[in-house]
Short mmCIF file of C-alpha atoms (C1' of nucleotides) in Angstrom, two decimals:
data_model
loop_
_atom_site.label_atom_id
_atom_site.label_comp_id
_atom_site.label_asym_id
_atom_site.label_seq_id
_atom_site.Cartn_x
_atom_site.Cartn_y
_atom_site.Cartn_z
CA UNK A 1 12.03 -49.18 -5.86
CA UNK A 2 10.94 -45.70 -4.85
CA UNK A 3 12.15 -44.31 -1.68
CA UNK A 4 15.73 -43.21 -2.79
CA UNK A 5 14.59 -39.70 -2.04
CA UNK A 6 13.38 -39.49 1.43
CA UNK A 7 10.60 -36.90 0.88
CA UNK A 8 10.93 -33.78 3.70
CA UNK A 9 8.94 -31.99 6.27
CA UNK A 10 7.77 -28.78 5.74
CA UNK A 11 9.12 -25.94 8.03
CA UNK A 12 6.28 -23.49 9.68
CA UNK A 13 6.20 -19.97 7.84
CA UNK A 14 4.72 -18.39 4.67
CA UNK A 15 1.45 -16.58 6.34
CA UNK A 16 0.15 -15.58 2.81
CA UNK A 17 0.37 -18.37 0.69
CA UNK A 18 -1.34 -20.49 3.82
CA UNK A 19 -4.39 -18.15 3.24
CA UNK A 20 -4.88 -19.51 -0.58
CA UNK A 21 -3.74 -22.88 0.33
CA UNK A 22 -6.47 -23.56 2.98
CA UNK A 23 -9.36 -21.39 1.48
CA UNK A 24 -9.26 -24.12 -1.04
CA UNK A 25 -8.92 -27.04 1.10
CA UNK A 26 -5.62 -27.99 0.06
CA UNK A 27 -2.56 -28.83 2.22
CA UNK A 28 0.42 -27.12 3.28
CA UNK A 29 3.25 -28.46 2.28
CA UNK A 30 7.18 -27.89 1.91
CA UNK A 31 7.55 -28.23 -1.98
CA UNK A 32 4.96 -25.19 -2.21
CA UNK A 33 6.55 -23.02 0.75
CA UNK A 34 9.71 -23.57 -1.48
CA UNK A 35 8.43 -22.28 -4.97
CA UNK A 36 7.06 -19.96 -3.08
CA UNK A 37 9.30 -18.36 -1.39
CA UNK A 38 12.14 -18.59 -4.24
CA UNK A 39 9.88 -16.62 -6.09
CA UNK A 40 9.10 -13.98 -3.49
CA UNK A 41 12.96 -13.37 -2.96
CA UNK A 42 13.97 -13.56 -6.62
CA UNK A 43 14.36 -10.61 -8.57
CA UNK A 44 13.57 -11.65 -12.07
CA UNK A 45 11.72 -13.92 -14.25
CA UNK A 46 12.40 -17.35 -13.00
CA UNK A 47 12.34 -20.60 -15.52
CA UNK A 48 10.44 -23.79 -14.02
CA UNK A 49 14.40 -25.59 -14.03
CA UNK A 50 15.40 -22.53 -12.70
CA UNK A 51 13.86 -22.64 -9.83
CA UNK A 52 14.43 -26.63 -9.57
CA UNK A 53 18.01 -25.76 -9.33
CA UNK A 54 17.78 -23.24 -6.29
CA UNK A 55 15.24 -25.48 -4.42
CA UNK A 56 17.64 -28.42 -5.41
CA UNK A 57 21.01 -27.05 -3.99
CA UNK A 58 19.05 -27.32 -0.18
CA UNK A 59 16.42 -30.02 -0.64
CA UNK A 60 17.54 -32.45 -3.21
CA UNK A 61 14.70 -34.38 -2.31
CA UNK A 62 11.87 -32.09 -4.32
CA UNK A 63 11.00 -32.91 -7.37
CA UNK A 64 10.79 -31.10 -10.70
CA UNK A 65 7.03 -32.36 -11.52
CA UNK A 66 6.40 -30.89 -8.27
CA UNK A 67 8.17 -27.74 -9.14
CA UNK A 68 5.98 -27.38 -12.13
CA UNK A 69 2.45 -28.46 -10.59
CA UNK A 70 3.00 -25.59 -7.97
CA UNK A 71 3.66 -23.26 -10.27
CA UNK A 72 0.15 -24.13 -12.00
CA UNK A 73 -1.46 -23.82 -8.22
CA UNK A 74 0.63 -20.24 -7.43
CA UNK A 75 -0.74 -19.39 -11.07
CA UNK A 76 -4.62 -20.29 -10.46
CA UNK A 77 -4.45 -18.46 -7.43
CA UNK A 78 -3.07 -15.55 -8.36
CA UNK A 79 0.44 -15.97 -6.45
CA UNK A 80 2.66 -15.74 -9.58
CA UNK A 81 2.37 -14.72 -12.86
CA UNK A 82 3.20 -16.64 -16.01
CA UNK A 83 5.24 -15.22 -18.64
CA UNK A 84 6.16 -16.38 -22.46
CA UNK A 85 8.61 -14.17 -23.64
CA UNK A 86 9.35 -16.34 -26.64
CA UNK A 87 12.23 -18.94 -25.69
CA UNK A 88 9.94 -21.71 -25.59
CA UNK A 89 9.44 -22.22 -21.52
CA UNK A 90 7.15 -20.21 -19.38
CA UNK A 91 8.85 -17.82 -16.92
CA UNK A 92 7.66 -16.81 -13.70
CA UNK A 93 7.74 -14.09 -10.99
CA UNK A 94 5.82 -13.14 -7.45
CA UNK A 95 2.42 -11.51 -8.20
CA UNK A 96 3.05 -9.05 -5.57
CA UNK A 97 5.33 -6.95 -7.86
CA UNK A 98 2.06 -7.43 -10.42
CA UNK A 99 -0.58 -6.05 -8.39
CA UNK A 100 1.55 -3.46 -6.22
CA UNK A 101 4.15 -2.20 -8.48
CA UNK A 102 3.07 -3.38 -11.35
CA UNK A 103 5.26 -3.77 -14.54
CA UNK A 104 6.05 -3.83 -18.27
CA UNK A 105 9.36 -5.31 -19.97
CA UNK A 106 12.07 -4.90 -22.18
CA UNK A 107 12.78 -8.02 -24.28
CA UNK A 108 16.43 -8.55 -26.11
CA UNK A 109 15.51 -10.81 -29.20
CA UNK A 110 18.69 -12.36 -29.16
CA UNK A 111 19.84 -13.64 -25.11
CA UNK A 112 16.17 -12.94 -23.60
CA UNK A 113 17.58 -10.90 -21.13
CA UNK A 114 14.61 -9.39 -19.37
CA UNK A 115 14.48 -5.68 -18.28
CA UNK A 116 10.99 -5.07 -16.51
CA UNK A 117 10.42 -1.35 -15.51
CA UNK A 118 7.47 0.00 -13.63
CA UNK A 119 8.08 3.78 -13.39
CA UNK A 120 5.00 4.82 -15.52
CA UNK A 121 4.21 7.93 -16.33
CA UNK A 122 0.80 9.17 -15.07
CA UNK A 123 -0.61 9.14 -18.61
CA UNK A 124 0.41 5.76 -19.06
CA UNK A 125 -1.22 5.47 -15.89
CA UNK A 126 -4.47 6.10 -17.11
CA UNK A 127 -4.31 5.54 -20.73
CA UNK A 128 -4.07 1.26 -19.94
CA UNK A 129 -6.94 1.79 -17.42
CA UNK A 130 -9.01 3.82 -19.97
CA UNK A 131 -8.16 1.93 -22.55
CA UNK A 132 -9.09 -2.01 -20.75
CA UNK A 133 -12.06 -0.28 -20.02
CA UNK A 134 -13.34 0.55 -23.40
CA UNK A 135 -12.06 -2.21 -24.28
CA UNK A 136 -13.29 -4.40 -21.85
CA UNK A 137 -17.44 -2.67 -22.79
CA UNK A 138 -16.85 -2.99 -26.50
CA UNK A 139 -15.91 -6.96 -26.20
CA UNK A 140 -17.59 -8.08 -23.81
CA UNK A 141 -14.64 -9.32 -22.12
CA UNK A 142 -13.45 -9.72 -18.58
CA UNK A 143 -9.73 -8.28 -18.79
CA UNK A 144 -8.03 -9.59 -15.56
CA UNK A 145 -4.46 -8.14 -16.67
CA UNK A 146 -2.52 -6.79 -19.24
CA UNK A 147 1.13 -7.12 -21.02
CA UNK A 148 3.09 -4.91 -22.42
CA UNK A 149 6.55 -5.76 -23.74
CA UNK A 150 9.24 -3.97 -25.87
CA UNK A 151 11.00 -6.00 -28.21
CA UNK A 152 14.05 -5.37 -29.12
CA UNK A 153 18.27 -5.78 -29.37
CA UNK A 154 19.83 -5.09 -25.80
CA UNK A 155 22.70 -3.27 -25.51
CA UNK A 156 25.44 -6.38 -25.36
CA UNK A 157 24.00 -8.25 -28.27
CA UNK A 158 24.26 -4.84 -30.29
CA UNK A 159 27.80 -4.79 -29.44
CA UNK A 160 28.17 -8.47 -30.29
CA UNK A 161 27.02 -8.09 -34.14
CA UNK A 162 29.20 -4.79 -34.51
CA UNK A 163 31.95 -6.92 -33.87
CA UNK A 164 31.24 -9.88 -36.18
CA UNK A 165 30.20 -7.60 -39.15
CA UNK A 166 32.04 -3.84 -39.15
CA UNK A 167 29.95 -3.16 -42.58
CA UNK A 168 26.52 -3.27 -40.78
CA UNK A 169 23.61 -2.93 -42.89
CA UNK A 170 21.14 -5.22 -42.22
CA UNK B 1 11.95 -45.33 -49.26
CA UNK B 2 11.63 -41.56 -49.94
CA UNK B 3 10.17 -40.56 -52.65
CA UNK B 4 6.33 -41.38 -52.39
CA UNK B 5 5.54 -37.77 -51.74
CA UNK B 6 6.47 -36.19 -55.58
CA UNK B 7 7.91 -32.78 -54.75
CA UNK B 8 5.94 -30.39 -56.42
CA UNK B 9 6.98 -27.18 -59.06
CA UNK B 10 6.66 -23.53 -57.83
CA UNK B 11 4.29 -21.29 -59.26
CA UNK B 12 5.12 -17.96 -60.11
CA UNK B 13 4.15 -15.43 -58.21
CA UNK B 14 4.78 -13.05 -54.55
CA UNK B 15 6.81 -10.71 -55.57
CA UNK B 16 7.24 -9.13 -52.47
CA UNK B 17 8.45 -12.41 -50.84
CA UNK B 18 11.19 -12.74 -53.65
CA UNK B 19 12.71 -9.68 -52.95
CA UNK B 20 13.76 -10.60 -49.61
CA UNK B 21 14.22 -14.36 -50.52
CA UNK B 22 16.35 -13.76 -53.70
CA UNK B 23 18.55 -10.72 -51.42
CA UNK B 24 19.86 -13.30 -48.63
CA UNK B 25 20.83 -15.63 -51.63
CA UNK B 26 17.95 -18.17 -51.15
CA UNK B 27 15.80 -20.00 -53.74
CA UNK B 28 12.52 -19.11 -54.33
CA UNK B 29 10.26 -22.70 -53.74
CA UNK B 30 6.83 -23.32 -53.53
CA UNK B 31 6.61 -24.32 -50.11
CA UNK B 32 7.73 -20.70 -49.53
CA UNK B 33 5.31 -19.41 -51.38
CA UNK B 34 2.13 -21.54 -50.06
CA UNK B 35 3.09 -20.66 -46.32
CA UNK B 36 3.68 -16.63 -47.31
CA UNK B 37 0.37 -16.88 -49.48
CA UNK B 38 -1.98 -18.54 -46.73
CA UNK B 39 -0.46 -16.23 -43.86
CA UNK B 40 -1.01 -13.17 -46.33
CA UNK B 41 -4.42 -14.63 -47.58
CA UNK B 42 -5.51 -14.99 -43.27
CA UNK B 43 -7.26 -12.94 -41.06
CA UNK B 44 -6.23 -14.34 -37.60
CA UNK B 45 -3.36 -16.12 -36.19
CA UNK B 46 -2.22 -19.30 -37.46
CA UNK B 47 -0.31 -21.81 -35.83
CA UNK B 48 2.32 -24.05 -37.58
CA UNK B 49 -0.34 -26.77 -37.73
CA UNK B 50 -3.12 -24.97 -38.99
CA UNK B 51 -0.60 -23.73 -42.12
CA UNK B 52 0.04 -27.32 -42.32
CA UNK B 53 -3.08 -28.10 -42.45
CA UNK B 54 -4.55 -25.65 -45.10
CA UNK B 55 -1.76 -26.09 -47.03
CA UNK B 56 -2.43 -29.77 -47.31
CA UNK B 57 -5.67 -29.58 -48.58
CA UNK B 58 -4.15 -28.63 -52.41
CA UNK B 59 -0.64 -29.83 -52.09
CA UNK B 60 0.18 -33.00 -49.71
CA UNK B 61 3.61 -33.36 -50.38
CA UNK B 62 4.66 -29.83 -48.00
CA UNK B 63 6.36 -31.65 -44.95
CA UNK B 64 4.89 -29.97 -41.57
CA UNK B 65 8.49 -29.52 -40.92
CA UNK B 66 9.48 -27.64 -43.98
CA UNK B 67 6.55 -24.96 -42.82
CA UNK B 68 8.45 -24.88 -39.50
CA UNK B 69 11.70 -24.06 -41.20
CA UNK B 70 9.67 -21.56 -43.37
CA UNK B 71 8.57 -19.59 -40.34
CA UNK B 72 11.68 -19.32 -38.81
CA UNK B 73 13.01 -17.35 -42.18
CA UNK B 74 9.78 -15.24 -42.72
CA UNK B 75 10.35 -14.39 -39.38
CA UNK B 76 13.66 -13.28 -39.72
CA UNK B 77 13.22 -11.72 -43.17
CA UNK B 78 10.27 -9.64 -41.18
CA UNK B 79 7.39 -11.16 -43.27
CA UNK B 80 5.47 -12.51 -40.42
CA UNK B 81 5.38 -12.35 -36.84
CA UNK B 82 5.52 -14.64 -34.21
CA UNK B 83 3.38 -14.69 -31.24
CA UNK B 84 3.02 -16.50 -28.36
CA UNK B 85 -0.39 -16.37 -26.30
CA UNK B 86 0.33 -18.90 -23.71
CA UNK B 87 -1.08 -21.49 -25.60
CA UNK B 88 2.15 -23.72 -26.01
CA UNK B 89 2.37 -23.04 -28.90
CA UNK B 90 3.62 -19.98 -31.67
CA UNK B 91 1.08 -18.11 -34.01
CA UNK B 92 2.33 -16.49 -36.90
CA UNK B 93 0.55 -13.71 -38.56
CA UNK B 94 1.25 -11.26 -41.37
CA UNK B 95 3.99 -8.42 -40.64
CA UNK B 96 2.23 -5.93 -42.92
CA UNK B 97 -1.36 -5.61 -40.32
CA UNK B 98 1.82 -5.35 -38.11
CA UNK B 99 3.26 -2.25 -39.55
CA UNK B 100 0.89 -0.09 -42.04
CA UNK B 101 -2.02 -1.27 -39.67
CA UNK B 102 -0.59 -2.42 -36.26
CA UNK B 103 -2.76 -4.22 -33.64
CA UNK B 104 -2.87 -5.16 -30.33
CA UNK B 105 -4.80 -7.91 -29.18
CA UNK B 106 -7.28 -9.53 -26.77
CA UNK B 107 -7.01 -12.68 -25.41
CA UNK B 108 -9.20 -15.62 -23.46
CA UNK B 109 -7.60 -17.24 -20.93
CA UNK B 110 -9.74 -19.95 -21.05
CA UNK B 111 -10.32 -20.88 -24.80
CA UNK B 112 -7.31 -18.41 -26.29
CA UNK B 113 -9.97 -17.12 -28.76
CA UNK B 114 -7.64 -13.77 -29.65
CA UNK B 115 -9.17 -10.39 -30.61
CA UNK B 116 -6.81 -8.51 -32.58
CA UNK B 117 -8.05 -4.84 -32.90
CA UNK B 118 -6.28 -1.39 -34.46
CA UNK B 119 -8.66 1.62 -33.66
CA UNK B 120 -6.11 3.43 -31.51
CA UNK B 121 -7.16 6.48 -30.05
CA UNK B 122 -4.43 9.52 -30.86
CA UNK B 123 -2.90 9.48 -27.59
CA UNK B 124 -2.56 5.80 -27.46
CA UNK B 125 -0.43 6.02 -30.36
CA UNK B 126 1.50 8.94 -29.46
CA UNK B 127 2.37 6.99 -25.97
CA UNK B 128 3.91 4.14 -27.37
CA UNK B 129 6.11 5.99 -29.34
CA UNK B 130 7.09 8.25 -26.81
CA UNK B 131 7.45 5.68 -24.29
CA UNK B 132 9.82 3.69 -26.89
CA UNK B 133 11.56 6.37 -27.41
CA UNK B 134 12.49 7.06 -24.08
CA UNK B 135 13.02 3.30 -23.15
CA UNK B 136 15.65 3.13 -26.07
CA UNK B 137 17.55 5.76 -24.64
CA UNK B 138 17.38 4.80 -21.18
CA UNK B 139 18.22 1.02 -21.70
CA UNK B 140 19.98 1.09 -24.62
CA UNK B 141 18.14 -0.63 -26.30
CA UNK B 142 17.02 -1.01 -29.99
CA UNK B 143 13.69 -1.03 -29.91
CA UNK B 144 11.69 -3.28 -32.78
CA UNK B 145 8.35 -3.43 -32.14
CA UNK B 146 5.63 -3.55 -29.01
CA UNK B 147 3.51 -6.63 -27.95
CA UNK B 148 0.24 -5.26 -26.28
CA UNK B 149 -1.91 -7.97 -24.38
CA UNK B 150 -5.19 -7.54 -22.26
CA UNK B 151 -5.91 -11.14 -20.89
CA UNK B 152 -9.02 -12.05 -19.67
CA UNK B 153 -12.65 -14.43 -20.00
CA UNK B 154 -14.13 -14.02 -23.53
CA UNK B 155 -18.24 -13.49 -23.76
CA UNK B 156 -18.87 -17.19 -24.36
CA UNK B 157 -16.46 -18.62 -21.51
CA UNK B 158 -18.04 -16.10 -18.96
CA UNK B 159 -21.76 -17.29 -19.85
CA UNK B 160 -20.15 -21.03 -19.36
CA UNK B 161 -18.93 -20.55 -16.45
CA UNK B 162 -22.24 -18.81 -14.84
CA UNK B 163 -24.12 -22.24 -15.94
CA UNK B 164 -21.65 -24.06 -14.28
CA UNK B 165 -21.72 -22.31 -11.17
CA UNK B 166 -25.18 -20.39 -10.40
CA UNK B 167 -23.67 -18.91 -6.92
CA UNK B 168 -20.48 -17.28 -8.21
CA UNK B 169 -18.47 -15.44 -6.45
CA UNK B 170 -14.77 -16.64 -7.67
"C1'" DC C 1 25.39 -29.57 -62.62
"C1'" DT C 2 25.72 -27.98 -57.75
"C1'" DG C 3 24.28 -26.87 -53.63
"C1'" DA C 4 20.15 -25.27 -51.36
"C1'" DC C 5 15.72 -27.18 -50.01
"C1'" DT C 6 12.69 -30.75 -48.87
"C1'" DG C 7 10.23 -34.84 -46.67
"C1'" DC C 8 10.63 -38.05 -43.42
"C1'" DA C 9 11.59 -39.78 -39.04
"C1'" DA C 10 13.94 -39.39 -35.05
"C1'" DA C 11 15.55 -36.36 -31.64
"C1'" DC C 12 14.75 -32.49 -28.44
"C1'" DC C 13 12.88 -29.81 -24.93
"C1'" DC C 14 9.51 -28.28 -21.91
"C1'" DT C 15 5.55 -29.78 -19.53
"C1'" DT C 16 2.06 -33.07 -17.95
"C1'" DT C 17 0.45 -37.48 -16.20
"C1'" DG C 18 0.15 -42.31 -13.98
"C1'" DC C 19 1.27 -44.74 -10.14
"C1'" DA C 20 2.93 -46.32 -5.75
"C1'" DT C 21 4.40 -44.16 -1.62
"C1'" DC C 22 4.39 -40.63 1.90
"C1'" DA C 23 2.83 -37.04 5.02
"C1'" DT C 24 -0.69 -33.42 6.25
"C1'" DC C 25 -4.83 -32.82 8.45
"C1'" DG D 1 -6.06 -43.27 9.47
"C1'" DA D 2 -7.78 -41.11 4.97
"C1'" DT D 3 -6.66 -38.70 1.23
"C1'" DG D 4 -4.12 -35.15 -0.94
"C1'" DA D 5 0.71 -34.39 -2.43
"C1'" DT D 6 5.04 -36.14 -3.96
"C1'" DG D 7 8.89 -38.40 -6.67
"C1'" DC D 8 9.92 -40.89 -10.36
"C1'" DA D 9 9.59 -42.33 -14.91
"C1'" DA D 10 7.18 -42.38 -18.93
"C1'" DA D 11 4.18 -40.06 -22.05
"C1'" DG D 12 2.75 -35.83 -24.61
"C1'" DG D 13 2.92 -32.01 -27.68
"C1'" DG D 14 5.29 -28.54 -30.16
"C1'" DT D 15 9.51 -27.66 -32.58
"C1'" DT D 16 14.10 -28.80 -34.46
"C1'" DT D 17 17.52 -31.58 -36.78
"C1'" DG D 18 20.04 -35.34 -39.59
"C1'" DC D 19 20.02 -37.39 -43.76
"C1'" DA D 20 19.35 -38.83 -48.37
"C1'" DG D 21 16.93 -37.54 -52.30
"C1'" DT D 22 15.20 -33.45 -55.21
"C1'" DC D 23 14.88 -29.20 -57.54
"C1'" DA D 24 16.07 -24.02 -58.42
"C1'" DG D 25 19.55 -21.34 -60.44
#
DNA sequence: CTGACTGCAAACCCTTTGCATCATC
DNA sequence: GATGATGCAAAGGGTTTGCAGTCAG
């Protein structure tokens, strides 16, 4: 009583994620090409279920364990990047936009909508290198990233409590 | 078959928790007070549990989920915040180290030992605020306050890790 | 006294794990 | 073929919720 999902082949492509893959020994397979590749062409932070449902709508067949034991694979090997932004589930996105054009965000409080902006000034620039690496001498520690996120009310949910309470003074 | 915990009497005290309790129309109770006090009373980040847990030690009868529920209105009142360091689970800490002496922190991947420090050079301070300021306007956004991060291997788990592996090179 | 608050236990939700089966190498 | 990877279902761990009893105002 197991086979009701016929499991599928995988499909030849992905160059880069073969690199990690093999380097460690490990096999290619569809499920990862998938995750993979959903995350490469999304662009935002993806849930673990949300990317379950995009895989789902073509390969019903993949699991959501899967889905979620990738993502800890992509993560190790530097592929994607976990997020908590404070909803209670992990979000993730391609490490690419990390390393290349890397980013900060803009949290809303109340929807989590995610704004993530990368057009640093040059000060900025330096002041997060200057300051991991004082940082980094002083502690002892091995800083391998940084986040920086702006909490805050976006502009709909602003609108939203106007509405429900005209004298606003909380 | 409820009442072999005895509910215990508040003791007078926190005023500045009252303010903000006796404002919204809520009752000041001694579970209130204990989780306020030992947050207050802490120097690092607690979790849920570990509030539970020192709070047990003098009064048994707090309910872990009654700290829970506590959290989630000091949060809101803006008497403690929440953080999330990828651990699974929320640490709460103080809001006044958050806004007379504000922190960033930094974290171990490995054993989420957290660093929280607040010597900010001048122009690390005057960047955040300018680069809030500008965010606000361009998002429209209402900005409340800044998480800061710098991931990475803590002292102890990089001296580990060399005895594990003599050739490293990961 | 009344309704807010609590403790308890059960429910929830996200994530991980065990196991038999399947497919990559 | 051998063994790593998968799908499923069940377990785990943190957090929330329903409910009846309790206490602050």
């Amino acid at each position: 009583m197991s086979n009701s999902r016929p499991r599928q082949r995988m499909k030849p492509c992905c160059m880069e994620l073969e690199g990690g893959i093999r380097n460690r020994g490990l096999r290619m397979t569809l499920p990862r090409q998938l995750v993979a590749q959903v995350l490469e062409s999304a662009d935002g932070y993806l849930s673990a279920e949300d990317i379950y449902s995009i895989i789902r709508e073509e390969y019903p067949a993949i699991g959501l364990a899967t889905v979620y034991r990738t993502l800890v694979l992509l993560d190790e090997m530097g592929i994607v990047n976990r997020y908590n932004f404070g909803e209670g589930r992990a979000r993730y996105i391609a490490a690419e936009d990390q390393t290349a054009e890397h980013h900060h965000q803009l949290i809303c409080e109340r929807c989590y909508k995610v704004i993530k902006y990368s057009d640093f000034s040059e000060d900025e620039r330096e002041l997060y290198k200057k300051v991991e690496s004082v940082l980094s001498e002083k502690h002892g520690f091995e800083i391998k990233r940084h986040i920086v996120q702006f909490h805050g009310i976006c502009p709909d949910c602003r609108k939203e409590s106007q509405n429900e309470s005209s004298n606003s003074d909380v």
